[in-house]
Coordinates of C-alpha atoms in Angstrom, one line a residue:
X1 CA -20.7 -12.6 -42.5
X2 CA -19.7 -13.1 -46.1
X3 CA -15.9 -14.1 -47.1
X4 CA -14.2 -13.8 -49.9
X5 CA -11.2 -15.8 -51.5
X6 CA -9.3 -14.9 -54.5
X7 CA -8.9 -17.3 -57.4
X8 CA -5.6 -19.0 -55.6
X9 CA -8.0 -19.5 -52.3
X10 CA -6.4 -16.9 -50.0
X11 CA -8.3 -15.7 -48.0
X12 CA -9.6 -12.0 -48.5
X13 CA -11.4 -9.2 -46.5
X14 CA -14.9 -9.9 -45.4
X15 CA -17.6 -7.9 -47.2
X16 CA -19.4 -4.9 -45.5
X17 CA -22.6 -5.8 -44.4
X18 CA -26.1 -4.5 -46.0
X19 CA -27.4 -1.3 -45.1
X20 CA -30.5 -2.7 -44.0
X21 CA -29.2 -6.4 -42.4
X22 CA -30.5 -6.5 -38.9
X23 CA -27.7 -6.1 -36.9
X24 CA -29.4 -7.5 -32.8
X25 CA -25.8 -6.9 -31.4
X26 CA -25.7 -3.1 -32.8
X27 CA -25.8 -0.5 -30.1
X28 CA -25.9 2.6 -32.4
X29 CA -29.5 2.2 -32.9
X30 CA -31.8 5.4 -32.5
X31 CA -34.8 3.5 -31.5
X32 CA -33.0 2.2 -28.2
X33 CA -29.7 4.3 -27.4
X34 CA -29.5 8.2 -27.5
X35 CA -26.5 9.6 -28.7
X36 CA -24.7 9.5 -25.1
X37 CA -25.2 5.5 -25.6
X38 CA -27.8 4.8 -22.4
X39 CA -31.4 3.9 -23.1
X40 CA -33.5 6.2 -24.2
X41 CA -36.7 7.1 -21.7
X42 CA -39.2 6.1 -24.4
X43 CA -37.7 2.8 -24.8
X44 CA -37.8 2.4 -21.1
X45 CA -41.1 3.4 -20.7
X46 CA -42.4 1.0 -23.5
X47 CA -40.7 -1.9 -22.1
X48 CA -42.4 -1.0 -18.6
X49 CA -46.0 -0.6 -20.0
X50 CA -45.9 -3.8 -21.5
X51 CA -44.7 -5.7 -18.3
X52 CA -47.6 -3.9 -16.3
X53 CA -49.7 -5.3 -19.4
X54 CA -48.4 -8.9 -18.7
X55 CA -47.5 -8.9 -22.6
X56 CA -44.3 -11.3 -21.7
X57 CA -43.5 -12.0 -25.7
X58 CA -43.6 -7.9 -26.6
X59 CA -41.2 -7.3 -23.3
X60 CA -38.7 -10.0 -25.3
X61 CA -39.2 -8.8 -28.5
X62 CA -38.3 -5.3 -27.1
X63 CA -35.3 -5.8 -24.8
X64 CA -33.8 -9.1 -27.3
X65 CA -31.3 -6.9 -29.4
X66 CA -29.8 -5.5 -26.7
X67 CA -26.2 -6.2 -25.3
X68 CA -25.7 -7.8 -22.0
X69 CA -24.4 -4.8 -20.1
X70 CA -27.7 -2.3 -21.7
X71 CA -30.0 -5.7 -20.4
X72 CA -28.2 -4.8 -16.9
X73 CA -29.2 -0.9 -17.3
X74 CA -32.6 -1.7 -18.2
X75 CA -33.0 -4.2 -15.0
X76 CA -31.1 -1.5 -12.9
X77 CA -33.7 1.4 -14.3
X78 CA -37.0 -0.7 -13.6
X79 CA -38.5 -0.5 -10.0
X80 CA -37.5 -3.1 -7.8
X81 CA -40.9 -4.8 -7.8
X82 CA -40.8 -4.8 -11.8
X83 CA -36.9 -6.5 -11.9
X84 CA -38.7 -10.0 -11.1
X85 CA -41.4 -9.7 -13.8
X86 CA -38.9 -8.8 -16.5
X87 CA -36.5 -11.1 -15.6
X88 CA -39.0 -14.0 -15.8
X89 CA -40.4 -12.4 -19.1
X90 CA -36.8 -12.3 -21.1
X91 CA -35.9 -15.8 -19.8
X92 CA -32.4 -16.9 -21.2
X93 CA -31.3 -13.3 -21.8
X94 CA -30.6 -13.3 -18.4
X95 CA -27.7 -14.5 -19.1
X96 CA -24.3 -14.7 -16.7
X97 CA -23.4 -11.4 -18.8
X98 CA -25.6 -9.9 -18.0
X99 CA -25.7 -10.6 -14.0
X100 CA -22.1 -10.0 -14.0
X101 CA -22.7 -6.3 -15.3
X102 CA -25.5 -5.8 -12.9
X103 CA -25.3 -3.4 -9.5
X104 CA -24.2 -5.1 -6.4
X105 CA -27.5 -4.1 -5.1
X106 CA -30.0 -5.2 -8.0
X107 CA -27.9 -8.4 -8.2
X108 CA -28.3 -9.4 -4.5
X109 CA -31.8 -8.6 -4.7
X110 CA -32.3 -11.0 -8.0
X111 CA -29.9 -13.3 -6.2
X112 CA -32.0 -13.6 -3.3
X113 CA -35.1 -13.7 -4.9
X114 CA -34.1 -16.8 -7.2
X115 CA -33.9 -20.4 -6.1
X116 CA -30.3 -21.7 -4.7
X117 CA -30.0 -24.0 -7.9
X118 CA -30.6 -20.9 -10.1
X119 CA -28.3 -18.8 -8.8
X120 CA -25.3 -21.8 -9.1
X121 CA -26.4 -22.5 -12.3
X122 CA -25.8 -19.1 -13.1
X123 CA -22.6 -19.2 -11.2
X124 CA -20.9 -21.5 -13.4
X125 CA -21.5 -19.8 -16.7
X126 CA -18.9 -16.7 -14.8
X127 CA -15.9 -16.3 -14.5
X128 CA -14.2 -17.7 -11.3
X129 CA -13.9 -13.6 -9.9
X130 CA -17.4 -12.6 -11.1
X131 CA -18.8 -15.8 -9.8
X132 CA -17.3 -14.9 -6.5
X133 CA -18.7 -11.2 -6.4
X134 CA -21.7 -12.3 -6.9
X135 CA -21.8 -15.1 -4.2
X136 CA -20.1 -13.1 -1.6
X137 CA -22.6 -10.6 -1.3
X138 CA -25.1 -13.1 0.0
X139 CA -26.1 -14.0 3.5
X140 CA -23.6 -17.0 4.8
X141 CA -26.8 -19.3 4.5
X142 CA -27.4 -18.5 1.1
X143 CA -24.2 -19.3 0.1
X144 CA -23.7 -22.5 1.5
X145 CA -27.1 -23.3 -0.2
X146 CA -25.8 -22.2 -3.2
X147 CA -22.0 -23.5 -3.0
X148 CA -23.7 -27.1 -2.5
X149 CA -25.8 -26.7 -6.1
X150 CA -22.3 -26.2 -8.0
X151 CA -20.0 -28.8 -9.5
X152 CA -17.3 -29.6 -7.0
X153 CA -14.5 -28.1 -9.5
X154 CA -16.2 -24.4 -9.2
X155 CA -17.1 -24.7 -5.7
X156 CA -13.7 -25.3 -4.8
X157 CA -12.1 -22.8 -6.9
X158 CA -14.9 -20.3 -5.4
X159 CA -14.5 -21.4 -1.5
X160 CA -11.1 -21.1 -1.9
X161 CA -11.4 -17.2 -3.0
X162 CA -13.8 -16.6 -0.5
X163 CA -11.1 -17.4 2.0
X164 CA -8.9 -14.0 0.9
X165 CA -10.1 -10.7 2.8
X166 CA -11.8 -8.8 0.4
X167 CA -10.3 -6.4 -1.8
X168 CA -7.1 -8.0 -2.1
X169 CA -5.7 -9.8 -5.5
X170 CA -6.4 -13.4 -4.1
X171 CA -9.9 -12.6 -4.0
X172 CA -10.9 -10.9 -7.0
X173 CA -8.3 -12.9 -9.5
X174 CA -9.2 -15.1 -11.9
X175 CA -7.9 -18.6 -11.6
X176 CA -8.7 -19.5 -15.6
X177 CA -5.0 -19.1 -17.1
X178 CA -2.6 -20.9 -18.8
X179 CA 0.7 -22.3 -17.5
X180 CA 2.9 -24.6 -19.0
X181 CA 6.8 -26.0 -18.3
X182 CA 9.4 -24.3 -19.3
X183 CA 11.3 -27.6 -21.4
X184 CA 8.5 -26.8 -24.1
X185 CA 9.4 -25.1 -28.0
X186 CA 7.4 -22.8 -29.5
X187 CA 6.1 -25.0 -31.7
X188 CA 4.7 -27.5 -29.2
X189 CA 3.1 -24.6 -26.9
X190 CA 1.0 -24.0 -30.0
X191 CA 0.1 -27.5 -30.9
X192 CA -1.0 -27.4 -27.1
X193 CA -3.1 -24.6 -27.2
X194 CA -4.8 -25.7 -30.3
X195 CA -5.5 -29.4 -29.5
X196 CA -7.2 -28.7 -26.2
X197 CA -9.4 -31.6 -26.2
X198 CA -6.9 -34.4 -26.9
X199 CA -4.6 -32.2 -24.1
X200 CA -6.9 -33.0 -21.4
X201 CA -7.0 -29.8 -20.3
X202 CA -9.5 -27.1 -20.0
X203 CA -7.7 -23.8 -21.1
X204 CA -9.6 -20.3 -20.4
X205 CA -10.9 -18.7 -23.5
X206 CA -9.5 -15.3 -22.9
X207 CA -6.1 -15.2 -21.9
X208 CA -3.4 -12.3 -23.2
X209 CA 0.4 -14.0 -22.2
X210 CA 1.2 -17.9 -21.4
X211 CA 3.2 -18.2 -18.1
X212 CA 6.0 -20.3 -17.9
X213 CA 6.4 -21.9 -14.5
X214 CA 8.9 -24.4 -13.2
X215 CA 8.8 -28.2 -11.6
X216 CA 7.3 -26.3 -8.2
X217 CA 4.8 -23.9 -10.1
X218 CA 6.5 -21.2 -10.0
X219 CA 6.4 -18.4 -12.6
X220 CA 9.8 -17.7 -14.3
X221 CA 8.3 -16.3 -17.5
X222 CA 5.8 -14.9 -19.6
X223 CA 5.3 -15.2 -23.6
X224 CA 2.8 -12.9 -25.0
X225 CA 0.6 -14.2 -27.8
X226 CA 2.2 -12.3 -30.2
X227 CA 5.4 -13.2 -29.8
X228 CA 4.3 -17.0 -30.1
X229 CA 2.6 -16.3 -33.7
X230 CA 5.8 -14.9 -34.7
X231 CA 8.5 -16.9 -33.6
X232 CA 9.8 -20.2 -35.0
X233 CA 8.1 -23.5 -33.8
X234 CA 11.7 -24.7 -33.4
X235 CA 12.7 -22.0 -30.4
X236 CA 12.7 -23.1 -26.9
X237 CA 10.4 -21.0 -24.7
X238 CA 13.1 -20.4 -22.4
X239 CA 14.8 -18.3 -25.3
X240 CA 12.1 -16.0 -26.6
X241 CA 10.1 -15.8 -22.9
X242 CA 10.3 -12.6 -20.6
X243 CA 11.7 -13.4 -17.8
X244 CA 11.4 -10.1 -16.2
X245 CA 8.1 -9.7 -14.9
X246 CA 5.5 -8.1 -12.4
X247 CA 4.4 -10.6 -9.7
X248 CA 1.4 -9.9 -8.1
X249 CA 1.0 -11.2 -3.8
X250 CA -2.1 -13.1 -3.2
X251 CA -2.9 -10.8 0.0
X252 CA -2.2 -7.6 -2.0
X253 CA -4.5 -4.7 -1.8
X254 CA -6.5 -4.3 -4.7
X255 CA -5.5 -0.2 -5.1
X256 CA -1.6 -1.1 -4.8
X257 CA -2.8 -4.0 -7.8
X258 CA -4.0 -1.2 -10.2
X259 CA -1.3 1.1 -9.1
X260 CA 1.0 -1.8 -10.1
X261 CA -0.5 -2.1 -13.3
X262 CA -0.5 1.6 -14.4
X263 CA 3.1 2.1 -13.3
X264 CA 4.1 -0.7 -15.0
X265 CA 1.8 -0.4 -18.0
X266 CA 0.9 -4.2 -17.6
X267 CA -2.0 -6.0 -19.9
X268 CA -2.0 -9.1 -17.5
X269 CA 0.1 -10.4 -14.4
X270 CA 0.9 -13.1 -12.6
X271 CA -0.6 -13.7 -8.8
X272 CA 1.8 -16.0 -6.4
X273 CA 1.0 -17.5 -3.2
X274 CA 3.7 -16.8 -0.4
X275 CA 5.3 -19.6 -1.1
X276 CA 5.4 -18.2 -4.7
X277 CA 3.4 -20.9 -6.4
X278 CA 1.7 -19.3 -9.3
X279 CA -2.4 -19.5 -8.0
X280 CA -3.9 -17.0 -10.3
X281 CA -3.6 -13.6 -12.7
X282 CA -5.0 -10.3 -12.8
X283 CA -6.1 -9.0 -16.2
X284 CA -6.5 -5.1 -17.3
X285 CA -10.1 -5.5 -17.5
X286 CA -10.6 -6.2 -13.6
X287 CA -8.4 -4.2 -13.5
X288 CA -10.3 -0.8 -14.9
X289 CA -13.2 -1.8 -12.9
X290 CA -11.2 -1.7 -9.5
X291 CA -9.8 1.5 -10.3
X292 CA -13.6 2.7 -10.9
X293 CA -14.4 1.4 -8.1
X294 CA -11.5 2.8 -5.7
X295 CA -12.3 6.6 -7.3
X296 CA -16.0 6.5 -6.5
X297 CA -15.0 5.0 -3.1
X298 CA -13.0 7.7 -2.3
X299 CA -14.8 10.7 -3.4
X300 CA -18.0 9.3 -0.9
X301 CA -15.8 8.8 1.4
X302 CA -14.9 12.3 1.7
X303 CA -18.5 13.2 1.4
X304 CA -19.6 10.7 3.7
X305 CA -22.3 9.3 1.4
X306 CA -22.1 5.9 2.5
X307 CA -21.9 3.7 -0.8
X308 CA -23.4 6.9 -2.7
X309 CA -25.7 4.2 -4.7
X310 CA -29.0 5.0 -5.5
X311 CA -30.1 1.3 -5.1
X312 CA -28.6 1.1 -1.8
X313 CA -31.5 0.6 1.0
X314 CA -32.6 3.5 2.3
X315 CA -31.8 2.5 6.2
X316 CA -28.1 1.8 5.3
X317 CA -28.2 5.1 3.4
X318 CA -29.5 6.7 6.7
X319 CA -27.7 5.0 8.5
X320 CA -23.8 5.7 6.9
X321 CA -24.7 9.5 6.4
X322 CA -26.4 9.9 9.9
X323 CA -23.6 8.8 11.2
X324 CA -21.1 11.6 9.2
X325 CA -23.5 14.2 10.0
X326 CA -23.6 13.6 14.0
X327 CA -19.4 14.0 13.9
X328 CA -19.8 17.2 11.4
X329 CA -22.3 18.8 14.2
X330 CA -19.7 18.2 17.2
X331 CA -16.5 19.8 15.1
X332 CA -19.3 22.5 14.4
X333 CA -19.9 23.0 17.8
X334 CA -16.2 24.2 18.4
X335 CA -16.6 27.0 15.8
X336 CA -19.4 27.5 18.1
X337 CA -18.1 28.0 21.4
X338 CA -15.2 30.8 19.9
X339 CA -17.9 32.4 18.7
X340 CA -19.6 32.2 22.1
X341 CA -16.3 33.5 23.9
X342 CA -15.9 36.8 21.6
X343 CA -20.0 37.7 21.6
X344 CA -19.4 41.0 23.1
X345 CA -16.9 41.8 20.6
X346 CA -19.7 40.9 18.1
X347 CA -22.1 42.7 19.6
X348 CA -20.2 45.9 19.2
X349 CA -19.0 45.9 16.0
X350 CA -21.6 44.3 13.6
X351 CA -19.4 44.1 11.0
X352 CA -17.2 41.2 12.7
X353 CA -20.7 39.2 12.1
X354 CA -20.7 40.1 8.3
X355 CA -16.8 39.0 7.7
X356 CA -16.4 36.3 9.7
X357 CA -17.8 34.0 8.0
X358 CA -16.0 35.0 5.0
X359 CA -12.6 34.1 6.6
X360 CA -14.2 30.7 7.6
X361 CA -15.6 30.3 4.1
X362 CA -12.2 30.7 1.9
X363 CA -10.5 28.6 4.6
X364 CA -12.4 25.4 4.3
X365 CA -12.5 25.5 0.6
X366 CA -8.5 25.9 0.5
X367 CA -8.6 23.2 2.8
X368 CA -10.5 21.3 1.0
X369 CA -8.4 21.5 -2.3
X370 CA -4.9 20.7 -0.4
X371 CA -6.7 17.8 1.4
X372 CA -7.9 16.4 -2.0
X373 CA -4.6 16.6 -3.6
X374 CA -3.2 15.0 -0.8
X375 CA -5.5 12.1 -0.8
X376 CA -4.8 11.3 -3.9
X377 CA -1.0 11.5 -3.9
X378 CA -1.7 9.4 -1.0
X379 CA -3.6 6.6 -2.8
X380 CA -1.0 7.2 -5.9
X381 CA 2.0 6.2 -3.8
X382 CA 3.2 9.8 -4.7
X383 CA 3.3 11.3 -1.2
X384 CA 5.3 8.9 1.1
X385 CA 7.4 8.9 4.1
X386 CA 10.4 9.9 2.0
X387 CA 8.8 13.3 0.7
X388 CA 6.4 14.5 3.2
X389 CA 8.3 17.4 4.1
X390 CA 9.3 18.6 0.7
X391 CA 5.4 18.0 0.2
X392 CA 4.6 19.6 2.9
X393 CA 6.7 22.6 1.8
X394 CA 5.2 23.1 -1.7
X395 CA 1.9 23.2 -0.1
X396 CA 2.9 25.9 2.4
X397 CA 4.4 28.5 -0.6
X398 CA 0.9 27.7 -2.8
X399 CA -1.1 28.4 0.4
X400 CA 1.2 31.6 0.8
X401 CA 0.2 32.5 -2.2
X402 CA -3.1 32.0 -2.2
X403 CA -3.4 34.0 0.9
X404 CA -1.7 37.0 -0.4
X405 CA -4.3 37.4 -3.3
X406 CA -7.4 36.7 -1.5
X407 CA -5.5 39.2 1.8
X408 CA -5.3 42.1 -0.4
X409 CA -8.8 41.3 -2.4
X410 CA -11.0 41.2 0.5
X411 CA -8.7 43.6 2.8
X412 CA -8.5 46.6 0.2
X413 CA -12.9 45.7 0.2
X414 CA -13.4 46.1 3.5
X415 CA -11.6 49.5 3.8
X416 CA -13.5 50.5 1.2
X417 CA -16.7 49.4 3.1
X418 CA -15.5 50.0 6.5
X419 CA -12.3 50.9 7.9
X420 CA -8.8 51.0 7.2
X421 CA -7.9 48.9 10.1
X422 CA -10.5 46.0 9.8
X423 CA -9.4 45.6 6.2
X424 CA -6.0 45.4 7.6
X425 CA -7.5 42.9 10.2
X426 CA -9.3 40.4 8.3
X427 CA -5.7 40.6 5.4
X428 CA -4.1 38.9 8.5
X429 CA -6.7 36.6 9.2
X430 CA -7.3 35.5 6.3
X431 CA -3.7 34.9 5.4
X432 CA -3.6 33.2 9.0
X433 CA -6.7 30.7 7.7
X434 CA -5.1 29.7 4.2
X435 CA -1.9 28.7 5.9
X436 CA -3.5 26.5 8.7
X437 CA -6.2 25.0 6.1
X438 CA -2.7 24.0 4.2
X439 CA -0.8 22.3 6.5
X440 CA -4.3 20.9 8.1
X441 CA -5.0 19.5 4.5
X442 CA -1.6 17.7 4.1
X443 CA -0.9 16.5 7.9
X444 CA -5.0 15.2 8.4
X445 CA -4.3 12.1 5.4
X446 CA -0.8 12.1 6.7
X447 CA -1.8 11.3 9.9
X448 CA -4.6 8.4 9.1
X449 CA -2.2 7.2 6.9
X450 CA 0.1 6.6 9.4
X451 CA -2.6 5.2 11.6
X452 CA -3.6 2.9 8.8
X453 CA -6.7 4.4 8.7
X454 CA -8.3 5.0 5.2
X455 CA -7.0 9.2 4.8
X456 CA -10.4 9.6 2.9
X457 CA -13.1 8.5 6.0
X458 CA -12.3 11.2 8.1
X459 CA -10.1 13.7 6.9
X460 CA -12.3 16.5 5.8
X461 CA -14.1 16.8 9.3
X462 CA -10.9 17.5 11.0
X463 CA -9.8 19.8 7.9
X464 CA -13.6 21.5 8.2
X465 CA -12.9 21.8 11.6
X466 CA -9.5 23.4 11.9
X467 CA -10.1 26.0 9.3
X468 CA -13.5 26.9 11.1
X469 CA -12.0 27.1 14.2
X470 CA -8.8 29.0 13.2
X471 CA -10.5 31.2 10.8
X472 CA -13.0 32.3 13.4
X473 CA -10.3 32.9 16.1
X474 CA -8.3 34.5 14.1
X475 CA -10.0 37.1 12.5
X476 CA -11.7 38.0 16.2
X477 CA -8.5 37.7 17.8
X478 CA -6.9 39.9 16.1
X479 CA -10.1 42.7 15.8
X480 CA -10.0 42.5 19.8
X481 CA -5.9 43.1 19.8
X482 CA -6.7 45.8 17.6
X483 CA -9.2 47.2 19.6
X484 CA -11.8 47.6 17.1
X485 CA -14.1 46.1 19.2
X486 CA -13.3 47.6 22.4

């Protein structure tokens, strides 16, 4: 890109590129991209055809002036016995870039499918916490194969974040950052940071605050970049640095991390061992893609989807939905059996069959919405101990609420369509249902919670269950104490 420099040498804004320069990194481009920026089928299709071809030096030309993370979507859109033949037919644009952006499916498959030395090599190029997302997912054999290909340096820094549980902060931070003592100025920090190879030290390349630690390592400050630029070189760091700042526990969950870092509004944070030894920091990018992750998570959760991914294996998608299914048809089967018990009641008044499962209906889907604000309030820290009740409360006077409308909309119906009395009836019943399927969806999470059970595995079978039930005995309770079915 062309500079320019006024007459005193100063240095100017660039010029604008030519219309027409080819531009490879460019992903505006309406040969390749639509306008919702994912590959366009054409392009996909052309790239396929010439792979079945074998025509290796067209599939390059074609997939070269894409970015990394379209490379992963085109890998990720290509049939699992195609990834293989594309990948050895773009050679070095399978880059680490573009493995790191790949699915945790596609990516164990291409992991397993290439050499232990590969697979290190490729390793090395990451990040320390993409490097270790993409080794963990491999069979314990496979990584010790590949863990003995790597440098010492990396495979220590990886073993050693393999040793976390997953999910927490110890495992998924990044051990590249830069730390230095707190005796330093200004003005000697930045002499360090741009003399790194007479320092003798390897500094990250991407780093957004320096962390000032103490004689034990631990972190008693933070400097942002911009504050260094604009301070004197004469001030001591211990006068311009922060010392207020968000620590982040090595054994941490990785939903109280981002939680930590919205409430806070943090770009970057610290991580500490228990004996408070800074070991590592957390950035806002890892950050975004954990709270992707934890949304996605808990919405198939509540679904009981399994991973929800369509490259997931088909027998571990059986085998996680099966498995949600079996437990939805025994909480079905108690619906069931009050249905069973007030059959003669059914059988003389037809239109208990119509209505009931009406009452059922509204019930689950009230449920439903409670038990989904719930959850998240839940995974938001906003529904504690401290304020179940007063939760708990608010929920009751919207389900209230919501009971009175639908009551007198389907009540004031069935009069119309029937009789006085069952209108009167299912108004009850349905106020009955709303209720139940509000306290059902705040208590349910509640109670997982407590049990330090995820609230988002199981909640909705009980919550499916207890408005079913209720809804059902309800409404044919109350016909029978009516007599309308006598």
């Amino acid at each position: 890109m062309a500079q320019n420099h006024d007459q005193d040498g100063d240095l100017m804004l660039a010029d604008n590129p030519a219309d027409d320069e080819v531009r490879p990194d460019d992903r505006i481009d309406d040969e390749r991209l639509d306008e919702e920026n994912t590959l366009k089928a054409d392009y996909v299709r052309a790239v396929r055809d010439a792979l079945e071809e074998g025509d290796k030096s067209q599939v390059y030309d074609l997939v070269e002036p894409l970015h990394p993370a379209d490379i992963a979507d085109l890998v990720e859109l290509c049939d699992a016995d195609e990834r293989r033949a594309l990948a050895e037919a773009i050679t070095d644009l399978m880059s680490s870039d573009v493995i790191a952006e790949l699915n945790d499916h596609v990516r164990e498959d291409m992991m397993e499918a290439l050499p232990a030395e590969a697979v290190a090599s490729i390793a090395e190029q990451l990040e320390t916490d993409d490097a270790v997302q993409m080794i963990e997912d491999l069979d314990e054999e496979d990584q010790q194969a590949v863990l003995a290909e790597m440098d010492d340096d990396d495979r220590v820094a990886i073993e050693s974040a393999l040793a976390y549980p997953e999910e927490t902060a110890g495992r998924l931070m990044s051990r590249e950052f830069v730390a230095v003592p707190e005796h330093m100025t200004v003005g000697s920090l930045i002499d360090f940071l741009r003399d790194e190879a007479n320092s003798g030290v390897d500094l990250t390349n991407d780093f957004y605050e320096v962390f000032v630690v103490d004689h034990k390592h631990h972190p008693v400050g933070t400097c942002q970049l911009s504050w260094i630029l604009r301070t004197p070189r004469h001030i001591a760091l211990a006068d311009v640095m922060k010392r207020d700042q968000t620590l982040i526990p090595d054994m941490i969950d990785q939903e109280e991390v981002a939680l930590m870092f919205q409430k806070y509004a943090l770009i970057s944070a610290a991580v500490v061992d228990e004996n408070g030894r800074l070991v590592g920091q957390m950035t806002v990018d890892d950050v975004v893609h954990i709270i992707s992750e934890e949304a996605s998570e808990d919405a198939l959760l509540m679904s009981g989807a399994g991973d929800g991914d369509i490259n997931e294996p088909i027998r571990e998608a059986y085998e996680a939905r099966v498995l949600w299914l079996i437990a939805n048809l025994g909480t079905a089967l108690v619906a069931s059996v009050i249905i069973w018990y007030f059959g003669a009641a059914i059988e003389k008044l037809v239109a208990l069959a119509v209505l009931m499962p009406i009452v059922a209906s509204i019930g689950g889907n009230a449920g439903t919405q409670t038990m989904a604000v719930s959850i998240r309030a839940i995974a938001m820290n906003q529904l504690t101990e401290a304020n179940t009740g007063r939760i708990l409360w608010r929920e009751m006077r919207v389900a209230l609420l919501n009971g009175a409308t639908i009551a007198t909309l389907i009540g004031a119906a069935t009069a119309v369509l029937f009789t006085p009395m069952l209108g009167a009836v299912i108004a009850v019943a349905m106020i009955i249902n709303i209720v139940v399927a509000g306290l059902a969806g705040v208590l349910v999470p509640v109670m997982f919670e407590r049990l330090k059970q995820d609230p988002a595995v199981a909640s909705s079978v009980f919550v499916t269950m207890i408005t079913d039930s209720m809804g059902f005995f309800a409404f044919l309770g109350l016909a029978v104490a009516a007599g309308l079915a006598a």
